[in-house]
Coordinates of C-alpha atoms in Angstrom, one line a residue:
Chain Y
X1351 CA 168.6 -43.8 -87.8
X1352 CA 169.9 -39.8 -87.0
X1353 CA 173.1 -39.3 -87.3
X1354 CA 174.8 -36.0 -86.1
X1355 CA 178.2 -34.5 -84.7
X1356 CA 178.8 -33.9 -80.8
X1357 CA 181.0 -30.7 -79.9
X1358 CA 182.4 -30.2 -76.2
X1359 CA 183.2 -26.3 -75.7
X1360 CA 183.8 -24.9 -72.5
X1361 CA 185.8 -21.5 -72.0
X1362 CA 188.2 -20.6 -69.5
X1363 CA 189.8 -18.0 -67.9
X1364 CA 192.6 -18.3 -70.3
X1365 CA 191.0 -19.3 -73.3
X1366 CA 187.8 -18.3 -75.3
X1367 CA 187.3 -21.5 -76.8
X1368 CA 183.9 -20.6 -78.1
X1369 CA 185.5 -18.4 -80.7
X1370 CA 187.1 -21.7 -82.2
X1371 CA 183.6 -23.7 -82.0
X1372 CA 182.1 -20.8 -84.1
X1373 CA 184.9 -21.8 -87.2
X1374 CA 184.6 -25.7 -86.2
X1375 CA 180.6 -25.4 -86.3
X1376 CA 180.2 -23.5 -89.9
X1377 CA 183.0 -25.8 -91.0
X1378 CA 180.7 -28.6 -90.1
X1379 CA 177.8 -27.3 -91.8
X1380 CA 179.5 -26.6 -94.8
X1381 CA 181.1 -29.8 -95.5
X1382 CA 179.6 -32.6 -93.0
X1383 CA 175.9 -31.1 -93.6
X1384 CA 175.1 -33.2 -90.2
X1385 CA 173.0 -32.0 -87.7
X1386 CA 175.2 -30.5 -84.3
X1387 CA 174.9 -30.8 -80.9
X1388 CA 177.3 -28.5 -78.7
X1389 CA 177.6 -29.8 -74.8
X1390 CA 178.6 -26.6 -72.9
X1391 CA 177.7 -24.3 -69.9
X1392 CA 176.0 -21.2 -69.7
X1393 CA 178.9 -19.3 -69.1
X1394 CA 180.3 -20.0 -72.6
X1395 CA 176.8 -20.2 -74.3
X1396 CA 176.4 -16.5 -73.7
X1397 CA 179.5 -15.7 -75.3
X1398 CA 178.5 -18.0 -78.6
X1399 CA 177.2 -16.1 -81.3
X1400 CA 173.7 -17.0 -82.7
X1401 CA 174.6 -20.4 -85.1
X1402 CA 172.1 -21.1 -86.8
X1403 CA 170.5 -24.8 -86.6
X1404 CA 172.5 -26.3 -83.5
X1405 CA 171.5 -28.2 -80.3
X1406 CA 173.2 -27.3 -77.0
X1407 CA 173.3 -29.4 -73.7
X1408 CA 174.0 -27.7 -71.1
X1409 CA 176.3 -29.5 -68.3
X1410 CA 178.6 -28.2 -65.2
X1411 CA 182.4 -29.2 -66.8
X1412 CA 184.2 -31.3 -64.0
X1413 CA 187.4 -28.9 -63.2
X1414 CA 190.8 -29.7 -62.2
X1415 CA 192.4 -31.4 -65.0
X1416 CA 195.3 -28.9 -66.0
X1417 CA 197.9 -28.2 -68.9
X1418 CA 200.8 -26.2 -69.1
X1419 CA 199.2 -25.0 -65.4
X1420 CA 196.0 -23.7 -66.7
X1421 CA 192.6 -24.8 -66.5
X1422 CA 191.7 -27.5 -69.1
X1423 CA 188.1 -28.3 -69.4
X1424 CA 188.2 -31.8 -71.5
X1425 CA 187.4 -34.8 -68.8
X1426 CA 183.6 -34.6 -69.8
X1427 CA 184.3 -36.6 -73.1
X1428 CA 183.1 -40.3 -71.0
X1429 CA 179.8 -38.5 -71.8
X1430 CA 179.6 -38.7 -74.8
X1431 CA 177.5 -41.7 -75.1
X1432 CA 175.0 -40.6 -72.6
X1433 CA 174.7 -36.7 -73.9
X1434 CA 174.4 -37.3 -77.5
X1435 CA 171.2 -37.2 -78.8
X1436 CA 172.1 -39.5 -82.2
X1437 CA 171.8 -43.1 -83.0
X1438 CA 175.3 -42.7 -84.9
X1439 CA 177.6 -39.9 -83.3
X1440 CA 180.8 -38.4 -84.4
X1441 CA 182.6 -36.5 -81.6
X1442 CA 185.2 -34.3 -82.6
X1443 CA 187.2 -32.1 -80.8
X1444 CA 186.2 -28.2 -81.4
X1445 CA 189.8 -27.6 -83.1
X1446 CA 189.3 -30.4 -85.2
X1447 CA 188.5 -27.6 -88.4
X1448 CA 186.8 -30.0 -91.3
X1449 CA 187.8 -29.0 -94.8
X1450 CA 186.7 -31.8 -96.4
X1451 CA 183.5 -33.9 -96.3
X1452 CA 185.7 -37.0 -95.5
X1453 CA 184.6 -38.1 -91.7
X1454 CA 180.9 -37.9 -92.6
X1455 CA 181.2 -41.6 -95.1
X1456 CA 182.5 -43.2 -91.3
X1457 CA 178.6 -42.5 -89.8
X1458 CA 177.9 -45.2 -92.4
X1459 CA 179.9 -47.9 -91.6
X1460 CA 178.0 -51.0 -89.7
X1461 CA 180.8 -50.9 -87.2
X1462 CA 180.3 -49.8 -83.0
X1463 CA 183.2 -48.0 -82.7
X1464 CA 186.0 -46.2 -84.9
X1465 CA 189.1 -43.8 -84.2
X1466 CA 192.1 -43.1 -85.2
X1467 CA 195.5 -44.4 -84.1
X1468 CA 197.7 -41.9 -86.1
X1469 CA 198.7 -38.2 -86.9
X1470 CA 200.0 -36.4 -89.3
X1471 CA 202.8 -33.7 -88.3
X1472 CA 201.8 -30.6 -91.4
X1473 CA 205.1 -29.3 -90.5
X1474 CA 206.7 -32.5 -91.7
X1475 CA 208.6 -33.0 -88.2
X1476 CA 206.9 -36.3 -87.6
X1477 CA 206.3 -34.6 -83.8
X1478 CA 203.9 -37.0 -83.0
X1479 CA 206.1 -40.3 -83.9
X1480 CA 207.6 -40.2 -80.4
X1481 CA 209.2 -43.2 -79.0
X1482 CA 206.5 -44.9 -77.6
X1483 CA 207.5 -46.2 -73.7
X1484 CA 203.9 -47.1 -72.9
X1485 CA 202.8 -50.7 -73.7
X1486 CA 199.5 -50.2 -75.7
X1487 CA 199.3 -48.2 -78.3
X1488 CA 197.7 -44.7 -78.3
X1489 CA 194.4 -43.4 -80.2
X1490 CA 193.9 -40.1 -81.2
X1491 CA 190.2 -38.7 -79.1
X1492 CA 190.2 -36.0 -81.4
X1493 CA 187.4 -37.7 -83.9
X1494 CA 185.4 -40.8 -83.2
X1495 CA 182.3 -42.2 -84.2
X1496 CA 180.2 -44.4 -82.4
X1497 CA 176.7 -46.2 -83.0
X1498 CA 174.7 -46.6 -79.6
X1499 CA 174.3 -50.5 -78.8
X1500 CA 175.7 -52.6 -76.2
X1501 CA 179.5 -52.8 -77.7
X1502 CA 180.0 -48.8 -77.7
X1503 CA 177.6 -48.9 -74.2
X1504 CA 180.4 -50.9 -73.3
X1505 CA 183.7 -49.4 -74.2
X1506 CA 182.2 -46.0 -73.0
X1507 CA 181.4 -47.4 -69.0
X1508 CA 185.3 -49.2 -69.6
X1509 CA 186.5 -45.7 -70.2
X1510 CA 184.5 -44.7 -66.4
X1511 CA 186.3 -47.0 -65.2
X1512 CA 189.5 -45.9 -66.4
X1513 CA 188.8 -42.6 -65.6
X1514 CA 188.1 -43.7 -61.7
X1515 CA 191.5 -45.3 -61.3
X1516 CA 193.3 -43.3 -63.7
X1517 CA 196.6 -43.2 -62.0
X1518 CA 196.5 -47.2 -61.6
X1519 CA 196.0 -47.7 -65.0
X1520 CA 199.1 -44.9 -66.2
X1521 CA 201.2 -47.3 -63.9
X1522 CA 200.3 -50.9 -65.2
X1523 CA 200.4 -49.2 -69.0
X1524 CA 204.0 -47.2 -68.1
X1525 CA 201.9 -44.4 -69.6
X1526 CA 204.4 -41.1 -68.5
X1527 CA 202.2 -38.0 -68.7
X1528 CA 200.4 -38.0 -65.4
X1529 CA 197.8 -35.4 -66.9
X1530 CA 193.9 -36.7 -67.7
X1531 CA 194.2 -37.1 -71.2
X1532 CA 191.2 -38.6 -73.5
X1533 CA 193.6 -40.4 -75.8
X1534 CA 194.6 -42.4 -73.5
X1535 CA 191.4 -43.2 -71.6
X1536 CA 189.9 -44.0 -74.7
X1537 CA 193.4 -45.9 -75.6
X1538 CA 193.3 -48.3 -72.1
X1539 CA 189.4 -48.7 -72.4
X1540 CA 189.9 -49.9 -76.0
X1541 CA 192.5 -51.9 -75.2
X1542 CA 190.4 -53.4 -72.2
X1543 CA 187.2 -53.5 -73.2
X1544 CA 188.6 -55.4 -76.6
X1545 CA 190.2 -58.6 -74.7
X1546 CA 193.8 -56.3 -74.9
X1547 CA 193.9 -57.8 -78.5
X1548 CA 192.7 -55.5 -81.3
X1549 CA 190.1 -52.9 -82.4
X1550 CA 188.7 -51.7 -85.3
X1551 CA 190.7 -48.4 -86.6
X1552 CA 189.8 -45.3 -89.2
X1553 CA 192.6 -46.2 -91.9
X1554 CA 193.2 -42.4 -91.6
X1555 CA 196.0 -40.1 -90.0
X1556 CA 194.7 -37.0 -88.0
X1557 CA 196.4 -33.5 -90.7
X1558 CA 198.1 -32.1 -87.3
X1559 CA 199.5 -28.7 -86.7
X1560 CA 202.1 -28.8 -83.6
X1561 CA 201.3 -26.5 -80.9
X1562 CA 204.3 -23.9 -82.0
X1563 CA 202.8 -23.3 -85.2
X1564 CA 200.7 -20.2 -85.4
X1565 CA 197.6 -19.8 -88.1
X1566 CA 198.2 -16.8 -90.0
X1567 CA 194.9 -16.8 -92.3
X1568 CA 191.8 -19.1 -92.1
X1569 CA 188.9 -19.7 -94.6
X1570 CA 186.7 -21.4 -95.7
X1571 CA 188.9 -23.8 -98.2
X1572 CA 191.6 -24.4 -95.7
X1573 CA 194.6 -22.5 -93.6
X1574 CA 198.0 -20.5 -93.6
X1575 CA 200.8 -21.4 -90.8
X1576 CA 204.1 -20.3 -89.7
X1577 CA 206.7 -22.4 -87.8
X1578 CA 210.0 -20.1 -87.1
X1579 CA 210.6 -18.7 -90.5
X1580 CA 208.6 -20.9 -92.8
X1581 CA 204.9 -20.1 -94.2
X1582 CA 203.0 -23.1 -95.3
X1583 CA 199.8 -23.2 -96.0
X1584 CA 196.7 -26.3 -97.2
X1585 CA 193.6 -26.6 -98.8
X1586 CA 190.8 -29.0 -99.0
X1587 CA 192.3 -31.1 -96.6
X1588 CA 191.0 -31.5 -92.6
X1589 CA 193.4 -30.2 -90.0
X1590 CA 193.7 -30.2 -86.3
X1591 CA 195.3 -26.8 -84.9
X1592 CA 196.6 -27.8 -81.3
X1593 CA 197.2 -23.9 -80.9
X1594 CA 194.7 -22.6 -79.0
X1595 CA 195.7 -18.8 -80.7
X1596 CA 193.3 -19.5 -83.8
X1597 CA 190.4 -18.5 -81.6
X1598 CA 191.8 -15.0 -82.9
X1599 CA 192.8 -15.5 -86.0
Chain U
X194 CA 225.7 -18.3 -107.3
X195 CA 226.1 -16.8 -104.0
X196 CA 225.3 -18.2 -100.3
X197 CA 221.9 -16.3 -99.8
X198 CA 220.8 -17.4 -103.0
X199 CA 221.5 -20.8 -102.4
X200 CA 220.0 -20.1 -98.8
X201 CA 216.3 -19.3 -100.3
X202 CA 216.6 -21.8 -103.0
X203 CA 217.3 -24.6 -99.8
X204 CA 214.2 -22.5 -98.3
X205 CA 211.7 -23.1 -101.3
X206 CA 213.0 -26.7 -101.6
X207 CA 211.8 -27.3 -97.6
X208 CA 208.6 -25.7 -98.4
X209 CA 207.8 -27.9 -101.6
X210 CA 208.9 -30.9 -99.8
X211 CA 206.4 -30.0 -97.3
X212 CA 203.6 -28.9 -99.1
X213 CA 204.1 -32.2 -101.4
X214 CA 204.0 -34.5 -98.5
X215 CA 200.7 -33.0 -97.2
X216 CA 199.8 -33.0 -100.5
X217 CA 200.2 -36.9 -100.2
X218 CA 198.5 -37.2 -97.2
X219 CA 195.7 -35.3 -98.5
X220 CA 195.6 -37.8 -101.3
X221 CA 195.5 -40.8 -98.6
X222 CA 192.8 -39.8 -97.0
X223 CA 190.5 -39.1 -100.0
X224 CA 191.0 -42.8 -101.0
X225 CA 188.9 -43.7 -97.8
X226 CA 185.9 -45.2 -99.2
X227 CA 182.9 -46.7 -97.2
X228 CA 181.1 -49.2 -99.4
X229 CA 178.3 -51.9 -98.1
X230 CA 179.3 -50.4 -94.3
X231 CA 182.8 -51.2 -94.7
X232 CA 186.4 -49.4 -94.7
X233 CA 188.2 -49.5 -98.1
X234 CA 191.0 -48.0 -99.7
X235 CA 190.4 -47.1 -103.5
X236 CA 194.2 -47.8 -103.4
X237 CA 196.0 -49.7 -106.7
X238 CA 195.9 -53.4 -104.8
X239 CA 191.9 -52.9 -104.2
X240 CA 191.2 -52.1 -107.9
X241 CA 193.5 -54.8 -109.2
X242 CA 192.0 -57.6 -106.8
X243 CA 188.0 -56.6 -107.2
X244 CA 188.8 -56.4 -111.2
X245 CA 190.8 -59.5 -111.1
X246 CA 188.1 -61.1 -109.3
X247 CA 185.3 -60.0 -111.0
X248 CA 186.9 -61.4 -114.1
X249 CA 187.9 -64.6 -112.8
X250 CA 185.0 -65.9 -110.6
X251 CA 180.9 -64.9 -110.5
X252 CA 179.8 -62.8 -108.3
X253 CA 179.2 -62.8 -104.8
X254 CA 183.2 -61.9 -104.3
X255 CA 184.5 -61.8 -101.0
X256 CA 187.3 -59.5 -99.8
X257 CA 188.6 -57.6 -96.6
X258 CA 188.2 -54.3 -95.6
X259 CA 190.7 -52.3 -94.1
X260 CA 190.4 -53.4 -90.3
X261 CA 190.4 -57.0 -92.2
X262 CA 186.8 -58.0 -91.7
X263 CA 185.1 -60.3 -94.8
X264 CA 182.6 -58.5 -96.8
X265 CA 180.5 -59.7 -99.7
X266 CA 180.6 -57.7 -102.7
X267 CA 177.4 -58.8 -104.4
X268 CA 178.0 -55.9 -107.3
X269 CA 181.6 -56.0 -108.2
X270 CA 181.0 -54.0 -111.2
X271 CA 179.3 -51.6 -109.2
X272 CA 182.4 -51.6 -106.1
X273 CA 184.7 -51.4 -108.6
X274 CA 183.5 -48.1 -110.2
X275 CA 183.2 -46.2 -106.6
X276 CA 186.9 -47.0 -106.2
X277 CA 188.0 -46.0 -109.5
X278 CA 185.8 -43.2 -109.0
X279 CA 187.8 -42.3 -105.7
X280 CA 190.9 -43.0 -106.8
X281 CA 191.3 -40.7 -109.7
X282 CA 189.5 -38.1 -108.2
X283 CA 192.1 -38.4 -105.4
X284 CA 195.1 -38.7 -107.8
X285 CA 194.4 -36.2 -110.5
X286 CA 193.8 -33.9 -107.4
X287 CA 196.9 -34.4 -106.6
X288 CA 198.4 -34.0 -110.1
X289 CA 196.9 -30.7 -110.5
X290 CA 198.8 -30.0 -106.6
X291 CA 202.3 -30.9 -108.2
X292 CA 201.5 -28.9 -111.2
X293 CA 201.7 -25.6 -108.4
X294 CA 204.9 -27.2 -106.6
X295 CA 206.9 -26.9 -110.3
X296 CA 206.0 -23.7 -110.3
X297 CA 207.4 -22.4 -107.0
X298 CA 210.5 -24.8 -107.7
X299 CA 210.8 -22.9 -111.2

C-alpha cells in the first residue's frame, strides 16, 4: 500500500504561489516523511526551486474561477483521485504549513474518506463561526485523505457532478458565495454521495490564520503573526495562512 | 496606576488569552490517536472507559471511535497505554506552555 501527499500549485499573475509550496514541501518532509507529488504547469515548475525527492504532474489549470477579481487557480482539486499516484492520498492545500506530524496517523485509518468540518480562528475571533444560512454543513478542502476504491471513486465523480451544475446546486443548498469553492463542492458531494445523512469527519479543527493577519517570521518549528497591533506567534502546532503574503516572508 | 499602564497590561492579558487558547487547541489535536484504523481521542472519558472495561470484562472490548463506528479492542492493555501515552504527552506539553504564559502575565 503507498501512501503519499498530493500538492496543487499553480502561479498567477498576481501571486507566486510556488514560493509558498517550497515552505509547504520541506515542511512535509520534515514532519509527514511521505513521499510528494506536486500537480502543476510548466509555467510554475520553472520557477520551483530544485526539491529534492518530489513527483510533479504536469496539467493545463482550468481558468476562470476568480477571488477578490484576480485569477484563482484551485477548480482542479476533482482530480485528485485520478492524478494521484497513491493507494492512500492526503491532499492538502499548499498553505496548509505542517508543524507537526499529526495528519500523517489519518493515512492509517481503514476509512475511504476523511476531512474536516471545522477551523480554528489563531486570532481568537472565531472568524470562521459565521452564521451558517446554507442547509448542509460546510467541510474544510484544505486537508483530506482518501484511499482509492469504489466509495472515494464515488464521492470524487459526485463532486464532477457538482462542479458541472454548480450554480443549481448553490441554489437548492442557499449556499451565498457564488465563487467555485472546493469546500463546498466537496461539502454538497459529501452530503450527496452519503444519502444527505452523515460522513465520516477528522475529530480535528483546521489552526487558521484570517486573511488580515500578516506572517512576520517563519521557521521551521512554527510562525509569528500580526493582526492590527497585536504580535502572536505558535509552535509545534499545524497552521493554515489564508494570506497569500507568506510567499515572501 | 495610570491609563497606559493599565492599557498594556489589558494588551498582555489579550495576548495570553490568545496564546493559551491555541495552546488548547494545540493540545486537542495532539490527542488524535489512530489505533486498529480507527479515530480516537486519548481524552479523560476514553482512558476511564477502556480501563474500566478492561477491569470489568475479558477481552475482546468493544467501543466507538470518534465518527461512532464499533471497534474491537482485542489488546486493551495495549490501547490503553497508546492513549495514556498521548494524552500526557499532549497535557504536560501544555503544562510546560502555561509555565511561559505566567511569565509574560508576571
Amino acid at each position: 500500500m503507498t501512501k503519499g501527499v498530493l500538492l496543487f500549485c499553480f502561479d498567477t499573475p498576481d501571486f507566486q504561489y510556488h514560493k509558498i509550496l517550497e515552505k509547504c514541501v520541506a515542511l512535509i518532509k520534515k514532519n509527514l516523511r511521505l513521499q510528494i507529488t506536486v500537480v502543476t504547469d510548466f509555467e510554475t515548475f520553472k520557477n520551483i526551486k530544485p526539491l529534492g525527492f518530489v513527483h510533479y504532474k504536469f496539467i493545463e489549470p482550468e481558468l476562470g474561477n476568480k477571488k477578490h477579481g484576480l485569477e484563482w487557480r484551485n477548480v482542479d482539486r476533482h482530480m485528485a483521485y485520478e492524478l494521484s499516484p497513491y493507494d492512500t492520498t492526503l491532499v492538502m492545500d499548499i498553505d496548509y504549513f505542517p508543524f507537526t506530524d499529526n495528519l500523517s496517523q489519518f493515512l492509517d485509518t481503514g476509512y475511504d474518506f476523511l476531512i474536516s468540518k471545522d477551523a480554528h480562528d489563531l486570532t481568537n475571533r472565531n472568524s470562521f463561526d459565521t452564521k451558517r444560512s446554507s442547509m448542509i454543513d460546510m467541510v474544510w478542502a484544505t486537508v483530506f485523505v482518501f484511499k482509492k476504491g469504489k466509495k472515494a471513486k464515488r464521492i470524487f465523480n459526485m463532486v464532477k457532478y457538482v462542479k458541472d451544475y454548480y450554480a443549481y446546486f448553490l441554489d437548492l443548498y442557499r449556499i451565498r458565495d457564488r465563487r467555485f469553492r472546493n469546500d463546498y463542492a466537496f461539502a454538497i458531494a459529501l452530503e450527496q454521495a452519503n444519502g444527505m445523512i452523515t460522513y465520516d469527519t477528522m475529530p480535528m479543527k483546521l489552526p487558521t490564520l484570517p486573511p488580515d493577519c500578516r506572517v512576520l517570521q517563519m521557521d521551521e518549528q512554527g510562525l509569528a503573526w500580526q493582526y492590527n497591533d497585536q504580535v502572536n506567534y505558535t509552535r509545534e502546532q499545524d497552521v493554515h495562512v489564508l494570506n497569500k503574503e507568506v510567499a515572501n516572508v | 496606576m495610570d491609563i497606559g499602564e493599565l492599557k498594556k497590561q489589558s494588551d498582555i492579558s489579550y495576548d495570553i488569552a490568545v496564546a493559551k487558547r491555541n495552546a488548547l487547541e494545540k493540545t486537542h489535536a495532539r490527542l488524535v490517536v489512530v489505533y486498529n484504523e480507527h479515530i480516537f481521542r486519548a481524552d479523560v472519558e476514553t482512558i476511564n472507559l477502556v480501563k474500566t472495561l478492561s477491569e470489568a470484562l475479558t477481552s475482546p472490548l468493544y467501543v466507538l471511535d470518534t465518527n461512532n463506528n464499533p471497534v474491537e479492542i482485542s489488546e486493551p492493555k495495549e490501547f490503553l497505554k497508546k492513549l495514556i501515552e498521548r494524552n500526557q504527552e499532549a497535557i504536560s506539553s501544555y503544562h510546560q506552555m502555561s509555565k511561559t504564559f505566567e511569565k509574560r502575565g508576571d
